[in-house]
Short mmCIF file of C-alpha atoms and ligand atoms in Angstrom, two decimals:
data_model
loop_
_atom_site.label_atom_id
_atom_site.label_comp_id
_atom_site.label_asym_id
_atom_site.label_seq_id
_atom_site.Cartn_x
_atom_site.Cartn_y
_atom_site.Cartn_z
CA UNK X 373 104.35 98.92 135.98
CA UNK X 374 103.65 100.06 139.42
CA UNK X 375 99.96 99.50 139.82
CA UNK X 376 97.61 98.52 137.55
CA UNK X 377 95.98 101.68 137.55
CA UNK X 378 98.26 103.69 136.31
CA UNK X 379 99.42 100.99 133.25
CA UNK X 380 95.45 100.83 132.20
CA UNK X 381 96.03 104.96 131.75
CA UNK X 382 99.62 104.92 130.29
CA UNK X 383 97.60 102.01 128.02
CA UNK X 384 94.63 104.75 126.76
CA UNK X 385 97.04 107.15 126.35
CA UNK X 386 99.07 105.43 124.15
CA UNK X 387 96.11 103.73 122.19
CA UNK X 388 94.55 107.90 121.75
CA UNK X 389 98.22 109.12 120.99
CA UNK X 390 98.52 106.04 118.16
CA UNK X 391 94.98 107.10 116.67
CA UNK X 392 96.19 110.81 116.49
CA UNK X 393 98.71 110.15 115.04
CA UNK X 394 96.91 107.80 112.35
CA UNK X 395 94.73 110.32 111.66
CA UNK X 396 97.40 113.11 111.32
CA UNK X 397 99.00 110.87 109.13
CA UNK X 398 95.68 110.52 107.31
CA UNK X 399 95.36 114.30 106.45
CA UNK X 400 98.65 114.62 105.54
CA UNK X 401 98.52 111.52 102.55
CA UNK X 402 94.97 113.14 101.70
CA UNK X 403 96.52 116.26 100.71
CA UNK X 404 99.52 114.97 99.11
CA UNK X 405 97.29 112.98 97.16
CA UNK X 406 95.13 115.82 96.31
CA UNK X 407 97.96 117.19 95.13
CA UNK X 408 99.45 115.51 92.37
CA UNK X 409 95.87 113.40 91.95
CA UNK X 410 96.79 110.62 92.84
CA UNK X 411 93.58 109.13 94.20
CA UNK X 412 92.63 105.74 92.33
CA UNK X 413 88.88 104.84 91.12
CA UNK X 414 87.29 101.61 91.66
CA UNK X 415 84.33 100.79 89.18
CA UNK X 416 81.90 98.36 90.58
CA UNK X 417 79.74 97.42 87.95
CA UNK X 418 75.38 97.32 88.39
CA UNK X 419 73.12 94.77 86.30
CA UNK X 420 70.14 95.79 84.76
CA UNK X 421 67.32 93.15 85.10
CA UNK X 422 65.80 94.04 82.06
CA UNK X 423 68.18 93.47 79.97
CA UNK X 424 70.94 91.38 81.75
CA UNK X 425 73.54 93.95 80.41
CA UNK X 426 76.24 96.14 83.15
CA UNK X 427 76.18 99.00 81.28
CA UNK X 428 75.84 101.53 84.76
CA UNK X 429 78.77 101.42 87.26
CA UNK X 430 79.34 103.15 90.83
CA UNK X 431 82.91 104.95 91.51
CA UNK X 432 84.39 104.16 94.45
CA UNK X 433 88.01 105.76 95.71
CA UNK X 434 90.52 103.58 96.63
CA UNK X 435 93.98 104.70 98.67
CA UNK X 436 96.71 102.55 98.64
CA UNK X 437 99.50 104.45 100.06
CA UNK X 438 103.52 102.72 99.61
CA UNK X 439 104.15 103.08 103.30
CA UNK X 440 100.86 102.46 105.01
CA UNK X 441 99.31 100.07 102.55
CA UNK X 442 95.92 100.03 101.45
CA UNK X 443 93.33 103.08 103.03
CA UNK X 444 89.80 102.37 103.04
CA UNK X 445 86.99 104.80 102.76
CA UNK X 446 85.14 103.81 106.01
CA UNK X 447 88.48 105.49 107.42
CA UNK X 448 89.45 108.24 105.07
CA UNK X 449 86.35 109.53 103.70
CA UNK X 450 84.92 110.77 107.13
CA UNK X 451 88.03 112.47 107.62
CA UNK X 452 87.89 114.13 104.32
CA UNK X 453 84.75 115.19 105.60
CA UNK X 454 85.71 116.62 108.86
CA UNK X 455 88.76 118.60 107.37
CA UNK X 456 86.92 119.78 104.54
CA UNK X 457 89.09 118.19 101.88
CA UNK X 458 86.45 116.16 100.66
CA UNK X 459 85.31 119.34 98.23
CA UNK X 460 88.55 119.39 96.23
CA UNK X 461 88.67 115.72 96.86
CA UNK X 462 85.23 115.52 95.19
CA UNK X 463 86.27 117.43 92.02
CA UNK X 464 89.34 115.25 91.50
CA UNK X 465 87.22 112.25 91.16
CA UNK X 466 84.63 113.60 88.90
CA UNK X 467 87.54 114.78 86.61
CA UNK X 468 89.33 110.95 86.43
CA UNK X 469 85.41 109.69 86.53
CA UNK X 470 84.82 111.83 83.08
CA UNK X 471 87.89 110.74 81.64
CA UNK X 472 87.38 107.19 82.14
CA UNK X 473 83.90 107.57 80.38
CA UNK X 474 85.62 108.74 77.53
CA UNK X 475 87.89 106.35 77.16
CA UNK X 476 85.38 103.56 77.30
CA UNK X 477 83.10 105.80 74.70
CA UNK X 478 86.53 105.83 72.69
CA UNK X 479 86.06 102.45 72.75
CA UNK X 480 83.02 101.81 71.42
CA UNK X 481 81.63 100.03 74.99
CA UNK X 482 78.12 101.20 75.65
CA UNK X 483 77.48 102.39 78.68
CA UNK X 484 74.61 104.27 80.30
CA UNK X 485 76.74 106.15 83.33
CA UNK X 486 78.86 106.32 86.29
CA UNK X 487 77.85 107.20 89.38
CA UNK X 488 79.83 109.64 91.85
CA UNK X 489 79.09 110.29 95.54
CA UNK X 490 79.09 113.83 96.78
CA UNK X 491 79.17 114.26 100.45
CA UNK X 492 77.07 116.94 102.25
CA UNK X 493 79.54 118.74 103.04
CA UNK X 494 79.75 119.39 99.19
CA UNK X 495 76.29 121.60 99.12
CA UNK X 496 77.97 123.98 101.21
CA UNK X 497 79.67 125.15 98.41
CA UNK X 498 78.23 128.03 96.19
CA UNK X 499 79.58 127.27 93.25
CA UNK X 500 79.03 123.53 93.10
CA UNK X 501 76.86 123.78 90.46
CA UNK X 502 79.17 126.24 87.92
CA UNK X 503 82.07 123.53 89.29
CA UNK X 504 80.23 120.51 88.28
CA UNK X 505 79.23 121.79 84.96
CA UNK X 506 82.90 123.11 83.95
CA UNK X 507 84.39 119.65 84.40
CA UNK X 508 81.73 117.85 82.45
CA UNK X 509 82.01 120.38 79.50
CA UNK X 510 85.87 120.18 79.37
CA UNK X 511 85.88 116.83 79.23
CA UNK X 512 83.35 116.85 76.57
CA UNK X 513 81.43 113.69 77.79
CA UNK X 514 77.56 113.05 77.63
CA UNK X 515 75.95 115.28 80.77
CA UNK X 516 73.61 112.00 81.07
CA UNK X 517 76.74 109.62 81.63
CA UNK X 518 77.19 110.70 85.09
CA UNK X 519 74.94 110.32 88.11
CA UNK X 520 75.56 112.22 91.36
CA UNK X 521 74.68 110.29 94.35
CA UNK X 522 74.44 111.40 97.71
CA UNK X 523 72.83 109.57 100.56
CA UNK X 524 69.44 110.05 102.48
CA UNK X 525 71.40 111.79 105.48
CA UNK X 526 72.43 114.60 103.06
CA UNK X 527 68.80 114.81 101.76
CA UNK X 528 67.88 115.16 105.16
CA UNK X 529 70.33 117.77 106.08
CA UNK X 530 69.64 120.44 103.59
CA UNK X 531 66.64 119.31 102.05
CA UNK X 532 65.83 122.83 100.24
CA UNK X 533 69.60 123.16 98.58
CA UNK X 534 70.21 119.37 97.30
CA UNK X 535 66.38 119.69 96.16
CA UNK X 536 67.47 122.94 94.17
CA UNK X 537 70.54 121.18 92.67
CA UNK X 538 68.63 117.92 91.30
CA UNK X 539 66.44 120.35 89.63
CA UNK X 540 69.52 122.09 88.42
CA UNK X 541 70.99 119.05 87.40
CA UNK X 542 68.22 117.72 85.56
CA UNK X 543 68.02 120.57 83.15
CA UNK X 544 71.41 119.87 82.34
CA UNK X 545 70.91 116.34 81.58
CA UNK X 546 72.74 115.10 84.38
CA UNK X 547 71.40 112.43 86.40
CA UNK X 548 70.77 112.40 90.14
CA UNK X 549 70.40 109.58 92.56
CA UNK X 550 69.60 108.99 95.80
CA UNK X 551 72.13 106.74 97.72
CA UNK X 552 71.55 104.33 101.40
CA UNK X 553 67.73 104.47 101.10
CA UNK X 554 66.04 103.35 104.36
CA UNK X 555 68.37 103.98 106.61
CA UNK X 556 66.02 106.06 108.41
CA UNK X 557 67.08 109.85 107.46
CA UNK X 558 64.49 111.02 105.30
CA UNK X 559 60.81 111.74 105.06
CA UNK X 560 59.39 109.63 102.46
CA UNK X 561 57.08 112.59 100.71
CA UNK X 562 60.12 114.78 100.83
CA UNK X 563 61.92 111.99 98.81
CA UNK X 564 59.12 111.03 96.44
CA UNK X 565 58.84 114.98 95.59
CA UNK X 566 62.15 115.05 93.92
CA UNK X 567 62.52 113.90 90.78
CA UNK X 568 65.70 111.08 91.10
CA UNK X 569 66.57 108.88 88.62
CA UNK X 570 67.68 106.36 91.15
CA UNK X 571 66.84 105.41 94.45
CA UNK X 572 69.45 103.01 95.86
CA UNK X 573 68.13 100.88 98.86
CA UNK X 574 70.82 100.15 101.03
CA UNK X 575 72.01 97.30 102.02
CA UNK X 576 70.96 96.54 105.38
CA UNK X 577 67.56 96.93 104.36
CA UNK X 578 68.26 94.32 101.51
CA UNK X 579 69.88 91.63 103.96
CA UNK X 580 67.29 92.63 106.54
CA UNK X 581 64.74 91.94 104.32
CA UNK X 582 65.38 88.64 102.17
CA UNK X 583 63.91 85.99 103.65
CA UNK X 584 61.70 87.61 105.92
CA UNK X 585 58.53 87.88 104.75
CA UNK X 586 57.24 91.18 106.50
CA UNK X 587 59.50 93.29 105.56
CA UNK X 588 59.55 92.02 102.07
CA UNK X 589 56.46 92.84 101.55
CA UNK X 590 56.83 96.31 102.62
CA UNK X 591 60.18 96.91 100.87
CA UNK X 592 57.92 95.74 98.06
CA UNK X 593 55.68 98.35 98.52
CA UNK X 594 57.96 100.73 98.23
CA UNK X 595 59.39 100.01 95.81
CA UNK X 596 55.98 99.73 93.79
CA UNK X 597 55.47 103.42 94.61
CA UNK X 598 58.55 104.44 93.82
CA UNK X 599 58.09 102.95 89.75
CA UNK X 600 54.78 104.21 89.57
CA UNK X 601 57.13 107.73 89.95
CA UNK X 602 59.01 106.86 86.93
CA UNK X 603 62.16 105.91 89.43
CA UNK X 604 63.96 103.24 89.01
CA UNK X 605 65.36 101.14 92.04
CA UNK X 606 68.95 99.79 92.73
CA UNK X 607 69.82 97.00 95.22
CA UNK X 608 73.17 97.46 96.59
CA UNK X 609 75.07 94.54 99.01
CA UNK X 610 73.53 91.96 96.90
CA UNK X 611 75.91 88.83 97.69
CA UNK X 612 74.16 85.61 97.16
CA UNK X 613 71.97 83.75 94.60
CA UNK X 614 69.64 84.00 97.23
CA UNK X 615 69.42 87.38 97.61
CA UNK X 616 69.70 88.54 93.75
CA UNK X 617 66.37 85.91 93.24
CA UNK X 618 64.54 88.42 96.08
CA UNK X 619 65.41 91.13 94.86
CA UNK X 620 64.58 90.12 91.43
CA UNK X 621 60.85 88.88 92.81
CA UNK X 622 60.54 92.45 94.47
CA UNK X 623 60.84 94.23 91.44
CA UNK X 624 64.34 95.65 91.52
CA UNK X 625 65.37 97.17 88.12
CA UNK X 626 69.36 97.06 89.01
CA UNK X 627 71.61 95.25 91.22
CA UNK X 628 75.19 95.97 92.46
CA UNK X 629 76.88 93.73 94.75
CA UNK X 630 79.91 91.39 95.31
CA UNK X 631 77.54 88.23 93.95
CA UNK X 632 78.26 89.92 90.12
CA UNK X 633 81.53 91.87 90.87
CA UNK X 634 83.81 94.05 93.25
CA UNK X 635 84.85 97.44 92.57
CA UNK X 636 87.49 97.16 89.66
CA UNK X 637 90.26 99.25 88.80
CA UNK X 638 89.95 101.02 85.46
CA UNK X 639 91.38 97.95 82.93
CA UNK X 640 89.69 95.06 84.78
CA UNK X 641 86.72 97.52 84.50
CA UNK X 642 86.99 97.83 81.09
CA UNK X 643 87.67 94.18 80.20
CA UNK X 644 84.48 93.30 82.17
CA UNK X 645 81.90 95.46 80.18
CA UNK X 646 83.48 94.05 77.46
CA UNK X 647 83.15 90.35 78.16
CA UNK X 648 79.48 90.38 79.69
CA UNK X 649 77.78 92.75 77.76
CA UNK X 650 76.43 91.58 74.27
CA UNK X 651 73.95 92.49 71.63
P1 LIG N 846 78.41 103.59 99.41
O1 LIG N 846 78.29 104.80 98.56
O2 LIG N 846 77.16 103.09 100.05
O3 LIG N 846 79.10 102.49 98.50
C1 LIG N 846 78.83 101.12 98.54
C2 LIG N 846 79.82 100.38 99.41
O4 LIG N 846 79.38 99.02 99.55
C3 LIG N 846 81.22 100.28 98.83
O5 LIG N 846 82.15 100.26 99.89
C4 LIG N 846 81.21 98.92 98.14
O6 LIG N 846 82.49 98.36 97.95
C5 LIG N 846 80.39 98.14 99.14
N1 LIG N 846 79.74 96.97 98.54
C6 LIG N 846 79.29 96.81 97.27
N2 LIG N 846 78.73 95.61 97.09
C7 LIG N 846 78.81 94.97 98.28
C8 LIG N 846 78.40 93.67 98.72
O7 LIG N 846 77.83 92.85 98.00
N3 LIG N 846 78.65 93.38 100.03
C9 LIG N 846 79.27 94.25 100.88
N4 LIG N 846 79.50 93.86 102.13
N5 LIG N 846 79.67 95.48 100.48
C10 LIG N 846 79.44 95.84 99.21
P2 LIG N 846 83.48 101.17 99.88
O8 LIG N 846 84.06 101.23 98.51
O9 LIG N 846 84.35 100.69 100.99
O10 LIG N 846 82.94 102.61 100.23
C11 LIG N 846 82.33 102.86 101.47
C12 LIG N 846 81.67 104.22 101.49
O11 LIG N 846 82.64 105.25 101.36
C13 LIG N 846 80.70 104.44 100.31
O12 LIG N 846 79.46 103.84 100.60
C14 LIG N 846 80.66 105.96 100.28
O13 LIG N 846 79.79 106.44 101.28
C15 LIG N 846 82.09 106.32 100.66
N6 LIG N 846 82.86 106.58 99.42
C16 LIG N 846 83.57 105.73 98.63
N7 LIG N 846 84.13 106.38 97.58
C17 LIG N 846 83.74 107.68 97.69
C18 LIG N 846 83.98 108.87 96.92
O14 LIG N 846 84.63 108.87 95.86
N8 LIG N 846 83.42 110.05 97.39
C19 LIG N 846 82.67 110.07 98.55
N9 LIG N 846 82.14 111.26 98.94
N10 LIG N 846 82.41 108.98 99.27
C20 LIG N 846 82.94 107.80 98.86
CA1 LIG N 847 77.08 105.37 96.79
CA1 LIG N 848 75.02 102.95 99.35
CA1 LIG N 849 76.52 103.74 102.36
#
């Protein structure tokens, strides 16, 4: 190189040019994959306290491409977003969401339901609602074995249309929860107003929070008014022995984390509701 000057700008340009061109790559396996439906669902499972059974379970999409290798949502969901794919996207895994519900119902495994995340992007959409509805009822599944989630920033986004759909929902049976509680998006009466099944702290506030004893006691707190709503409350990140105990001591009613499982693909799903839950 000449001078260092120009190398340190041929340098950006060919670190911006190599992250264009990821992401162009990106787009172009999200809609091939859209396409022929090719996206794969992880099933992490959650652990009721009260009973010690998994019988709830959060979807999580998974991309491993044959050229690229594995894609991971951190990367490809907010590009979804951005390009708008994330709708169709969306739809997609509801539909292989549904059918894996059946198959475990074929099976005779009881479970209680299967969460799905929906973006806020996805409450642009008019007919979300008649969408949502139309893929339940063809696969012929339970309304109350799924859960929607979306997160606190969505909430906080369009509180009067995601308030209209969990109404919606309910009436339909279909369960609503709120995801990544406490990250700092919401207004806690707007949140205790709507009628959730779940509210899912997230995990920073869980690591934050175990072993300190201020904040546990407020997280406590919390949760205290949230039960007294007739919610229930999910810890999420939950890694060690030490943290399930705290959460367990601050009243948690479910807990999903790596210290029970990872997200599973569909048989190792399957074979794990099978081996830990019992009569
Ligand atoms: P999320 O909805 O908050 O999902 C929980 C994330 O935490 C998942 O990451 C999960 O693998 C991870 N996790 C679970 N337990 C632990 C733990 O004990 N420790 C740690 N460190 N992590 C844990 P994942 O699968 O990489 O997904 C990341 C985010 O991508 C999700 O966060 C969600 O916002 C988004 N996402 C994933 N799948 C979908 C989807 O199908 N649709 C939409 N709209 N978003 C999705
Ligand atoms: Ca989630
Ligand atoms: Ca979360
Ligand atoms: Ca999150």
């Amino acid at each position: 190189a000449k001078s260092g000057r120009y190398g340190a700008i041929c340098y950006c340009n060919k670190v911006m040019l190599g992250e264009l061109q990821r992401r162009r790559e990106i787009v172009r396996i999200l809609r091939e994959k859209l396409a022929d439906q090719s996206f794969e669902m992880y099933y992490q499972p959650i652990y009721s306290v009260e009973d010690g059974q998994f019988r709830f379970a959060e979807s999580l999409m998974r991309i491993n491409h044959s050229s690229i290798g594995p894609i991971y949502p951190s990367e490809f969901i907010p590009i979804a977003e951005e390009t708008g794919l994330i709708i169709d996207i969306t739809y997609v895994a509801l539909e292989k969401v549904c059918r894996f519900i059946n198959r475990l119902l074929e099976k005779g495994i009881a479970l209680e339901s299967i969460h799905v995340n929906f973006s806020a992007v996805q409450f642009s959409q008019p007919d979300l609602k008649e969408r949502v509805l139309q893929i339940i009822e063809r696969n012929g599944i339970p309304p109350s074995a799924i859960k929607i989630e979306f997160t606190e920033s969505t909430l906080a986004e369009s509180p009067q249309t995601v308030t209209e759909f969990v109404l919606d929902m309910e009436q339909y049976g279909i369960k609503m929860g709120l995801d990544d509680f406490g990250t700092g998006y919401s207004n806690f009466a707007t949140v205790i107003g709507i009628p959730f099944g779940t509210i899912k702290v997230d995990k920073s506030i869980i690591w934050a929070s175990a072993g300190n004893h201020v904040s546990a006691s407020a997280v406590k707190n919390i949760i205290k008014t949230f039960k007294a709503l007739g919610m229930k409350v999910v810890a999420e990140g939950v890694e060690t022995e030490e943290q399930k105990e705290f959460v367990t001591e601050i009243g948690i009613d479910q807990i999903q984390g790596f210290y029970y499982s990872r997200p599973l693909p569909e048989d190792d799903m399957e074979r794990f509701m099978l081996s830990h839950n019992g009569d």
